[in-house]
CSV table of C-alpha atoms and ligand atoms in Angstrom, one decimal:
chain,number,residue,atom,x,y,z
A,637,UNK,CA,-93.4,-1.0,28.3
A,638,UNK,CA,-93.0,-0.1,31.9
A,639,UNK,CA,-92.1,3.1,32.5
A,640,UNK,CA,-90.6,3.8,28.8
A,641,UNK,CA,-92.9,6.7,27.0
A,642,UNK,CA,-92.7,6.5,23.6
A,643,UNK,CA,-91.2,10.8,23.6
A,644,UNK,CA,-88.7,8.9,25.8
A,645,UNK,CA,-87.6,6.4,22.6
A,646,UNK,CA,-87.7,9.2,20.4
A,647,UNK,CA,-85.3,11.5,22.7
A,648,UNK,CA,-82.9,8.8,23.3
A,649,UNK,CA,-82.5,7.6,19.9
A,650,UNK,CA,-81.8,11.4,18.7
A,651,UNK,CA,-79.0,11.8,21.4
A,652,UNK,CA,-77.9,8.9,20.0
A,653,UNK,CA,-78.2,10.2,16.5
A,654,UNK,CA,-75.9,12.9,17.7
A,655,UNK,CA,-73.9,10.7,18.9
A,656,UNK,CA,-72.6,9.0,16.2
A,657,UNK,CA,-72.7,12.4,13.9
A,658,UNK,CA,-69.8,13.8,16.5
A,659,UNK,CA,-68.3,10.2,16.0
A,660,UNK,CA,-68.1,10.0,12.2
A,661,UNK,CA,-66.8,13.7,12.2
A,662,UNK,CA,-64.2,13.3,14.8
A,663,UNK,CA,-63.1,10.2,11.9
A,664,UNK,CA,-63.8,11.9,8.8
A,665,UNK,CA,-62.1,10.7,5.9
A,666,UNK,CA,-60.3,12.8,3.5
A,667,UNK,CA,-61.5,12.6,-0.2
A,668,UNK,CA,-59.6,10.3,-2.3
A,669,UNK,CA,-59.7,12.9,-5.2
A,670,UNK,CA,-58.2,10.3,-7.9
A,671,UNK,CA,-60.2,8.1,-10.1
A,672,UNK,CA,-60.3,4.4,-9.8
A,673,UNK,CA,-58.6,1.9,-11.6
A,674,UNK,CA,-60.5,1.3,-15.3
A,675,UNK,CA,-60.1,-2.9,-15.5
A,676,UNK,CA,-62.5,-5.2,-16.5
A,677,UNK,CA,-61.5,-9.3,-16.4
A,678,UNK,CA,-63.5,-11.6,-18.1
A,679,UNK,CA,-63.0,-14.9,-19.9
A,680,UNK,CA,-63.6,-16.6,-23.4
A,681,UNK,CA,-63.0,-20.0,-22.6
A,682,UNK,CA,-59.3,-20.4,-21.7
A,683,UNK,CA,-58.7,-16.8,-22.6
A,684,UNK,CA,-58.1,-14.4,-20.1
A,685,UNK,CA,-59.3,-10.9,-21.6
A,686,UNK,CA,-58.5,-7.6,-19.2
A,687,UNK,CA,-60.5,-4.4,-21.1
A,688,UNK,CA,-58.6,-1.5,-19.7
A,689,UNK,CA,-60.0,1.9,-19.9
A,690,UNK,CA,-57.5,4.9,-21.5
A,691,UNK,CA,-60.5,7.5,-20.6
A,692,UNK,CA,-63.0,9.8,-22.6
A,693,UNK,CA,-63.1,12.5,-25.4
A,694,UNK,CA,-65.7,14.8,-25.8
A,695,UNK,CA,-65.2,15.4,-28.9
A,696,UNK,CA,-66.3,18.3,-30.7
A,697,UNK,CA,-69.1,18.5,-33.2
A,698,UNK,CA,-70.9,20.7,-35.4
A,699,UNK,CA,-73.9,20.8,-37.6
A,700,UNK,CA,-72.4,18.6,-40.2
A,701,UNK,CA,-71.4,15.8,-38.1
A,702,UNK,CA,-73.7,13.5,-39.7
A,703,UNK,CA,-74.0,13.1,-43.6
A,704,UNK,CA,-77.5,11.9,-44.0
A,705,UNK,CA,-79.4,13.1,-40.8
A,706,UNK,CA,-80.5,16.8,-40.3
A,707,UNK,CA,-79.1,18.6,-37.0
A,708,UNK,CA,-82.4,19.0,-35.5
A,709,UNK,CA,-82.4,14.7,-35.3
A,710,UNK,CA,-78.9,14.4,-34.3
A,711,UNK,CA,-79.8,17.0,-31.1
A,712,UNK,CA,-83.2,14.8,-30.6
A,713,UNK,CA,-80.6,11.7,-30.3
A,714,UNK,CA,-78.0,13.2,-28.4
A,715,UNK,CA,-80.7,14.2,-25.3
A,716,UNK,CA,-81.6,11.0,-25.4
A,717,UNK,CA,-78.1,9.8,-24.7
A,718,UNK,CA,-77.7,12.3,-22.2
A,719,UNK,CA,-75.3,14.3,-24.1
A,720,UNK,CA,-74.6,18.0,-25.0
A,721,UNK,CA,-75.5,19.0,-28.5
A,722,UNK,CA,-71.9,19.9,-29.2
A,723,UNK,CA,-70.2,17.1,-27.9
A,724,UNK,CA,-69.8,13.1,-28.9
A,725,UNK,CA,-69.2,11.4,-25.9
A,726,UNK,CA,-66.2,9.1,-27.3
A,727,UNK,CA,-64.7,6.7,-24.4
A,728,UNK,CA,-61.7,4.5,-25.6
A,729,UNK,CA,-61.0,0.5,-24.1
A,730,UNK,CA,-58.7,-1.9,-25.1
A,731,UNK,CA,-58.3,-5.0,-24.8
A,732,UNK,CA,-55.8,-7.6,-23.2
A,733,UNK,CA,-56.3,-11.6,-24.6
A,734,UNK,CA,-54.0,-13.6,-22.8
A,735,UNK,CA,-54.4,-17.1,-24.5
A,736,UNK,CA,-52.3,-18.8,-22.1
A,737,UNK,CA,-49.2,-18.4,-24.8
A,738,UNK,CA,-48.7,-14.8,-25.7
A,739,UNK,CA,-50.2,-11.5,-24.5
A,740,UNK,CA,-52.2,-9.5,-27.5
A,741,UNK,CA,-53.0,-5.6,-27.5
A,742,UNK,CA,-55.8,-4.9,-29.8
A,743,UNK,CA,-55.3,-1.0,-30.0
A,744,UNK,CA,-53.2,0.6,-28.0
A,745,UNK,CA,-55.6,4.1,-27.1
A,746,UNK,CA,-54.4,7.7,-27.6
A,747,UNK,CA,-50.8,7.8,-25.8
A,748,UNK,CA,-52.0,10.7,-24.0
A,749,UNK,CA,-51.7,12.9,-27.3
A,750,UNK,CA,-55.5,13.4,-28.2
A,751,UNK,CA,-57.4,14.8,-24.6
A,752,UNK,CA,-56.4,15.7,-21.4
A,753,UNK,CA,-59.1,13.3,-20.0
A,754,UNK,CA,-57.7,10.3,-21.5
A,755,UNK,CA,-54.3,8.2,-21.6
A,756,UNK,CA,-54.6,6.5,-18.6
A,757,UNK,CA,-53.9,2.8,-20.2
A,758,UNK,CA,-50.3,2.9,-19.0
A,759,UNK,CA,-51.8,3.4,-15.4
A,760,UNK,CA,-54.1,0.9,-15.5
A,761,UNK,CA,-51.9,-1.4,-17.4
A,762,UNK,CA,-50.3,-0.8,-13.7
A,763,UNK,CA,-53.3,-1.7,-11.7
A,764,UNK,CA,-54.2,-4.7,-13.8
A,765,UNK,CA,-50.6,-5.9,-12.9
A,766,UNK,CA,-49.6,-6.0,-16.8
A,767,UNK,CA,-46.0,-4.7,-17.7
A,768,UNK,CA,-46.2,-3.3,-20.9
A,769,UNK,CA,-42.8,-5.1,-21.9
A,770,UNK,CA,-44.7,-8.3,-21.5
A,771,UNK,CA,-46.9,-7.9,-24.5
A,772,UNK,CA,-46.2,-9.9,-27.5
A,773,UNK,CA,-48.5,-8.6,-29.7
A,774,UNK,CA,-50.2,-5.4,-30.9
A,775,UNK,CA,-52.8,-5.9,-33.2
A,776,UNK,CA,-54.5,-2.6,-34.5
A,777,UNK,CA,-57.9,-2.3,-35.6
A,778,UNK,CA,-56.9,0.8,-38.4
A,779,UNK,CA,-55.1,4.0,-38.7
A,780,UNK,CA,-56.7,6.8,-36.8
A,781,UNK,CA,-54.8,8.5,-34.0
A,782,UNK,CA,-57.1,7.1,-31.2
A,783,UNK,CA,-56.0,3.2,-31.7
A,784,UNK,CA,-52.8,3.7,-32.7
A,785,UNK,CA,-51.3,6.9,-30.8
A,786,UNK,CA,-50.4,4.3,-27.7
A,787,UNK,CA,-47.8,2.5,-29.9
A,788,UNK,CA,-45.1,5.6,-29.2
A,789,UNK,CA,-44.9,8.2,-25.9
A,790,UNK,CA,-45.1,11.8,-26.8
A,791,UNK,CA,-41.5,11.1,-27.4
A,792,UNK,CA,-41.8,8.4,-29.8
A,793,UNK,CA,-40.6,6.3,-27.5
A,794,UNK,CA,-41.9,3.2,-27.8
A,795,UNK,CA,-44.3,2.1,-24.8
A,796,UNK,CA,-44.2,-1.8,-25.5
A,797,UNK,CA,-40.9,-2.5,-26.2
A,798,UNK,CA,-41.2,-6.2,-27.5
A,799,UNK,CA,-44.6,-6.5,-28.7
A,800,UNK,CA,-44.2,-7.3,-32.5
A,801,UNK,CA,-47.3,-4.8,-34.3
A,802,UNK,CA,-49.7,-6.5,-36.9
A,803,UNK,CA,-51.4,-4.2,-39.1
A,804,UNK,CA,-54.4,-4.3,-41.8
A,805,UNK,CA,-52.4,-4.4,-45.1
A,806,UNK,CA,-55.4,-2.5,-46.6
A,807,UNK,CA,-55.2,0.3,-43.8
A,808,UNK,CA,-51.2,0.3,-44.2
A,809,UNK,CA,-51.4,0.8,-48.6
A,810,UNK,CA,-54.4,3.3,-48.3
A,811,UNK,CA,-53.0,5.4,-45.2
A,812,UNK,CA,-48.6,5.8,-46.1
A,813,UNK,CA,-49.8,6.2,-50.0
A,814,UNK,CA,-48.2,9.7,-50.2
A,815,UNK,CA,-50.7,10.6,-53.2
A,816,UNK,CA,-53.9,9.9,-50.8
A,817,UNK,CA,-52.4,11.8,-48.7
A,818,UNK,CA,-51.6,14.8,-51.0
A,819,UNK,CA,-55.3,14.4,-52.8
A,820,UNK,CA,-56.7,14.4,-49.3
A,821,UNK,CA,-58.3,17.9,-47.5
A,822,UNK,CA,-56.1,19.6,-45.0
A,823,UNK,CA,-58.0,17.7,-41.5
A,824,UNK,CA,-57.4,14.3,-42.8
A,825,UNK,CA,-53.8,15.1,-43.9
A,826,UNK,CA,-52.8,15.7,-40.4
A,827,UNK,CA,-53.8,12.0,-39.9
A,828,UNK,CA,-51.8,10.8,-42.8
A,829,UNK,CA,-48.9,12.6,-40.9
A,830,UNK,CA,-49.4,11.2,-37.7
A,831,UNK,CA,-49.7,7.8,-39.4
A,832,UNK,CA,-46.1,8.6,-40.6
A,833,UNK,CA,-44.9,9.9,-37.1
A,834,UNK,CA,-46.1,6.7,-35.7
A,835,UNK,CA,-44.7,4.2,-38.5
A,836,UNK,CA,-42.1,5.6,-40.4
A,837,UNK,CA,-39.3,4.1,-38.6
A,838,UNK,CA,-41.1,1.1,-37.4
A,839,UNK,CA,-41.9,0.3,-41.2
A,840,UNK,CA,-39.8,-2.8,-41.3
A,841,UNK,CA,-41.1,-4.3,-37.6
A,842,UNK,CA,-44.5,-4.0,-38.8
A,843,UNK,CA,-46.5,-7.1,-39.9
A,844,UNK,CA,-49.4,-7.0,-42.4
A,845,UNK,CA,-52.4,-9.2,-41.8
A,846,UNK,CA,-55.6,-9.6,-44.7
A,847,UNK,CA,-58.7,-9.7,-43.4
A,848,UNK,CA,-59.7,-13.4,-42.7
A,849,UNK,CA,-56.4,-14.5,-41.2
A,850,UNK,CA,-55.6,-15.6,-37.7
A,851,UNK,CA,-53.8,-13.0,-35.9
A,852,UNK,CA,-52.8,-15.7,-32.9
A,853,UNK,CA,-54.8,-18.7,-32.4
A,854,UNK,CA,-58.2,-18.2,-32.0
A,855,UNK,CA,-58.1,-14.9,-32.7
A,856,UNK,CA,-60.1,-14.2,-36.5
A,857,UNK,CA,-59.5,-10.7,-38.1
A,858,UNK,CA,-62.8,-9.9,-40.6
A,859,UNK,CA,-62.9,-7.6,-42.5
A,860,UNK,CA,-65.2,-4.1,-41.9
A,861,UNK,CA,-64.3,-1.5,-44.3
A,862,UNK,CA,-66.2,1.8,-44.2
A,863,UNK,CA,-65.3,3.6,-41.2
A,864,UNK,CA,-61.7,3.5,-42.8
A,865,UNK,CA,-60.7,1.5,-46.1
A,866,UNK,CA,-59.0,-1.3,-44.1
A,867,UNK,CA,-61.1,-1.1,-40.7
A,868,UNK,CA,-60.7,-4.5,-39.5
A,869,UNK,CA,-63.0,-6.4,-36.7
A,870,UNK,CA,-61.9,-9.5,-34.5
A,871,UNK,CA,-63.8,-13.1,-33.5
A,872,UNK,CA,-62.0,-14.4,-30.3
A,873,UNK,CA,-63.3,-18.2,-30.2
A,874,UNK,CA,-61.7,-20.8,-27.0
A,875,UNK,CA,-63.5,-23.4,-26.2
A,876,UNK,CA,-67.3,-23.3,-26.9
A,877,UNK,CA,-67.3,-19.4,-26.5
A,878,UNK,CA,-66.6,-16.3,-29.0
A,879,UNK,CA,-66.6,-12.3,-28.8
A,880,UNK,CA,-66.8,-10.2,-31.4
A,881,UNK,CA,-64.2,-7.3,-31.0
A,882,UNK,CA,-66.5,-4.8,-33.0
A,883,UNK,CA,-63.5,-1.6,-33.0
A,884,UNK,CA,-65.3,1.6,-34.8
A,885,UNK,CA,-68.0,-0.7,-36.4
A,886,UNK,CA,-70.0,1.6,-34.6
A,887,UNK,CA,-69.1,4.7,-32.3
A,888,UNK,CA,-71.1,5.4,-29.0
A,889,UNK,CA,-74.2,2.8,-29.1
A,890,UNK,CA,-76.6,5.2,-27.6
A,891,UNK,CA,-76.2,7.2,-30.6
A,892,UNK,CA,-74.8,5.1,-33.4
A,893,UNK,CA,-76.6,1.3,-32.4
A,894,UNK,CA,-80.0,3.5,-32.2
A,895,UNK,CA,-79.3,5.3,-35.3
A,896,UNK,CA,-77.6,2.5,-37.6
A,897,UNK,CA,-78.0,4.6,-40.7
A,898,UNK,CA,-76.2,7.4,-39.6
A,899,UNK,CA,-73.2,8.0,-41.6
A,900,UNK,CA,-70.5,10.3,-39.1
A,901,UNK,CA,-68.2,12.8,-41.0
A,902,UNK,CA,-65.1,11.2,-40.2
A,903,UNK,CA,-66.2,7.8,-41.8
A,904,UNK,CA,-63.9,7.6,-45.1
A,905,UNK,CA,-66.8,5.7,-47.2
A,906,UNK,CA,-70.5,6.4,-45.4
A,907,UNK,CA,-72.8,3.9,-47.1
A,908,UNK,CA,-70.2,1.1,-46.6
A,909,UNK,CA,-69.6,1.9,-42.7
A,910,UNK,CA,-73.5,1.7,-42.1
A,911,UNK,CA,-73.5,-1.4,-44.4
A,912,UNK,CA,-70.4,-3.1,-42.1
A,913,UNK,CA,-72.9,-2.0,-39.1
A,914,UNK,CA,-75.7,-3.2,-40.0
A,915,UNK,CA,-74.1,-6.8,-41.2
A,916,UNK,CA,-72.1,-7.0,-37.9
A,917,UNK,CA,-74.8,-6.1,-36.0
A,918,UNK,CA,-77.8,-8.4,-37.5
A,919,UNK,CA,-74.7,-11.4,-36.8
A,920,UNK,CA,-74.3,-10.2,-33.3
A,921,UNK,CA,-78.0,-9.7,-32.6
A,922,UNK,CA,-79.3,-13.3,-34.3
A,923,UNK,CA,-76.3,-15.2,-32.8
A,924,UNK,CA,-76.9,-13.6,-29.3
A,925,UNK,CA,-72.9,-13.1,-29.3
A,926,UNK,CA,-71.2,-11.4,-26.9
A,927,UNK,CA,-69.6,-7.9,-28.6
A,928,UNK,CA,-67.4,-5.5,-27.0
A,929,UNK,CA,-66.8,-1.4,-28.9
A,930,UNK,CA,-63.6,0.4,-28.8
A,931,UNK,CA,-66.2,3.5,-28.1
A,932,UNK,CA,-68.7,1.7,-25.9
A,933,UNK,CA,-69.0,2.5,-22.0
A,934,UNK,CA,-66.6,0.9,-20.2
A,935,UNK,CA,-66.1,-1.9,-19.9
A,936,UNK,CA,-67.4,-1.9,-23.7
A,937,UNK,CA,-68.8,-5.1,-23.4
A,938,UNK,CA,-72.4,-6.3,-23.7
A,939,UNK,CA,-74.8,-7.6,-26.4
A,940,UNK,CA,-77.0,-5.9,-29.1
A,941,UNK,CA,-80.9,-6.2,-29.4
A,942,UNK,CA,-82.6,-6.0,-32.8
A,943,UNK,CA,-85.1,-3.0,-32.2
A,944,UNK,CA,-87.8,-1.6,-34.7
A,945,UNK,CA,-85.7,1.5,-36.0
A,946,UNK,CA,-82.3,0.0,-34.7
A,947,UNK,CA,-80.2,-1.7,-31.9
A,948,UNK,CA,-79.9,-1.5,-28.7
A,949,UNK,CA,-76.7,-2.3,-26.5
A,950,UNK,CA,-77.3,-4.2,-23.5
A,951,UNK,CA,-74.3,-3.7,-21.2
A,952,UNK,CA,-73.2,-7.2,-19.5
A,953,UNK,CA,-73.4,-7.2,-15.5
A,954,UNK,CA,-69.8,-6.7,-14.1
A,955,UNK,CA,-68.9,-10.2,-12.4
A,956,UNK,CA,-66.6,-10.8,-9.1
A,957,UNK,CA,-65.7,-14.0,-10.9
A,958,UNK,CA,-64.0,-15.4,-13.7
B,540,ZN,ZN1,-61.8,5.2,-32.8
């Protein structure tokens, strides 16, 4: 090293150090300050499927959020989820199949009318290149303002114009039955009445499926009652590959798959939601199927692990691919 002193290096690498610092301030890049774009593309065979994200509600809880646990183990649960104690962490995603013949909503997200921090499908509908008067289909999942507020704008206008909307018959006779909805308590009635808001004058547009029946080819509706009389679940099967479309089966997994037992407030029948769970779950977990959760992370697709008090979700790795 002749002539170079090693105080010599050190000097001209800091000047050089300084060098670029002057450099990348002189080109400093204003923050973006918007989110990103909330798509997720995968395939089932043939099927295109586009999971787009309509954002997060925190939505407010209280000591008797769940039924059959005390409060002291739902705090324990929600530290381990990284959560607040007063707060469920509830992300919405729906889902895009494109079977190659017609373009299927499964749940359309809140419309914008539940949290300010979500009802961003319409721009991410946008980014994913979709125009919402493209969709042929809307099939919902059931009745509660989070899957079926995206039908209409806050103006009841509706946001896809020629998409025909297929309904659980068992959700549609339980939720427009005006005497459930004068026997029921005063927070639930306001969800018969937005059920109304939303239907009323699209009563005679709106087709009623049974559980069991294909809502488009290759797409299997099952029935998962519990979270809501006529909560329904979907089996997408092309070619040699399935997903199971597991809509409230289960709220957030780090909370819900851990706790399987756990029967929320807002379920309609407890014991038969964490019956639906644990059935759905056992046939996800044994047949190593792919699942994805209206209330999972985004993108709300992974698989579940049979655990010794539970399940686990095991998010899939995000691909560059199809
Ligand atoms: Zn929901």
């Amino acid at each position: 090293m002749s002539g170079v002193t090693r105080r010599s290096i050190l000097t001209a690498s800091a000047a050089a150090t300084l060098a670029a610092r002057a450099g990348l301030a002189a080109a400093e890049t204003p923050a973006a300050n918007t989110p990103a774009p909330g798509i997720y593309r995968y395939k089932i065979g043939s099927y295109e499927l586009t999971a787009l994200y309509d954002g997060i509600w925190y939505r407010p809880i209280a000591d008797k959020f769940i039924r059959n646990a005390s409060f002291a183990d739902v705090e324990h649960a929600l530290d381990e989820a990284f959560m607040p104690h007063d707060k469920l962490a509830t992300p919405f995603t729906t889902l895009i199949v494109n079977t190659g013949k017609k373009l299927v909503l499964i749940d359309t997200g809140t419309g914008g009318q539940i949290a300010s921090s979500a009802g961003v499908l319409r721009d991410n509908l946008t980014a994913a290149g979709i125009d919402p008067k493209a969709v042929d289909q809307i099939v919902i999942s059931h009745f509660h303002p989070d899957h079926i507020n995206g039908i209409k704008d806050k103006d009841n206008n509706l946001i896809f114009a020629n998409a025909e909307i297929m309904v659980p018959a068992a959700e549609w006779a339980f939720w427009m039955d005006d005497a459930n909805m004068n026997a029921a308590p005063a927070d639930m009635k306001e969800t018969f009445l937005n059920q109304r808001r939303i239907f009323s004058d699209l009563a005679n547009n709106v087709t009623h499926y049974a559980p069991g029946q294909e809502v488009a080819p290759g797409i299997e509706t099952l029935p998962a009652p519990g979270h809501t009389p006529g909560h329904t679940v979907f089996a997408i099967h092309s070619g040699d590959q399935s997903l199971l479309v597991l809509s409230d089966t289960a709220q957030h997994p780090a909370v819900f798959a851990r706790h399987p037992d756990w029967q929320a407030a807002f379920d309609v029948d407890g014991a038969a939601a964490v019956a639906t769970r644990k059935r759905l779950f056992d046939r996800a977990a044994a047949d190593r199927m792919l699942v994805t959760g209206y209330h999972f992370p985004f993108p709300a697709c992974g698989h579940l692990i049979k655990t010794a008090s539970g399940y686990e979700h095991v998010p899939i790795e995000w691909q560059t691919t199809l």
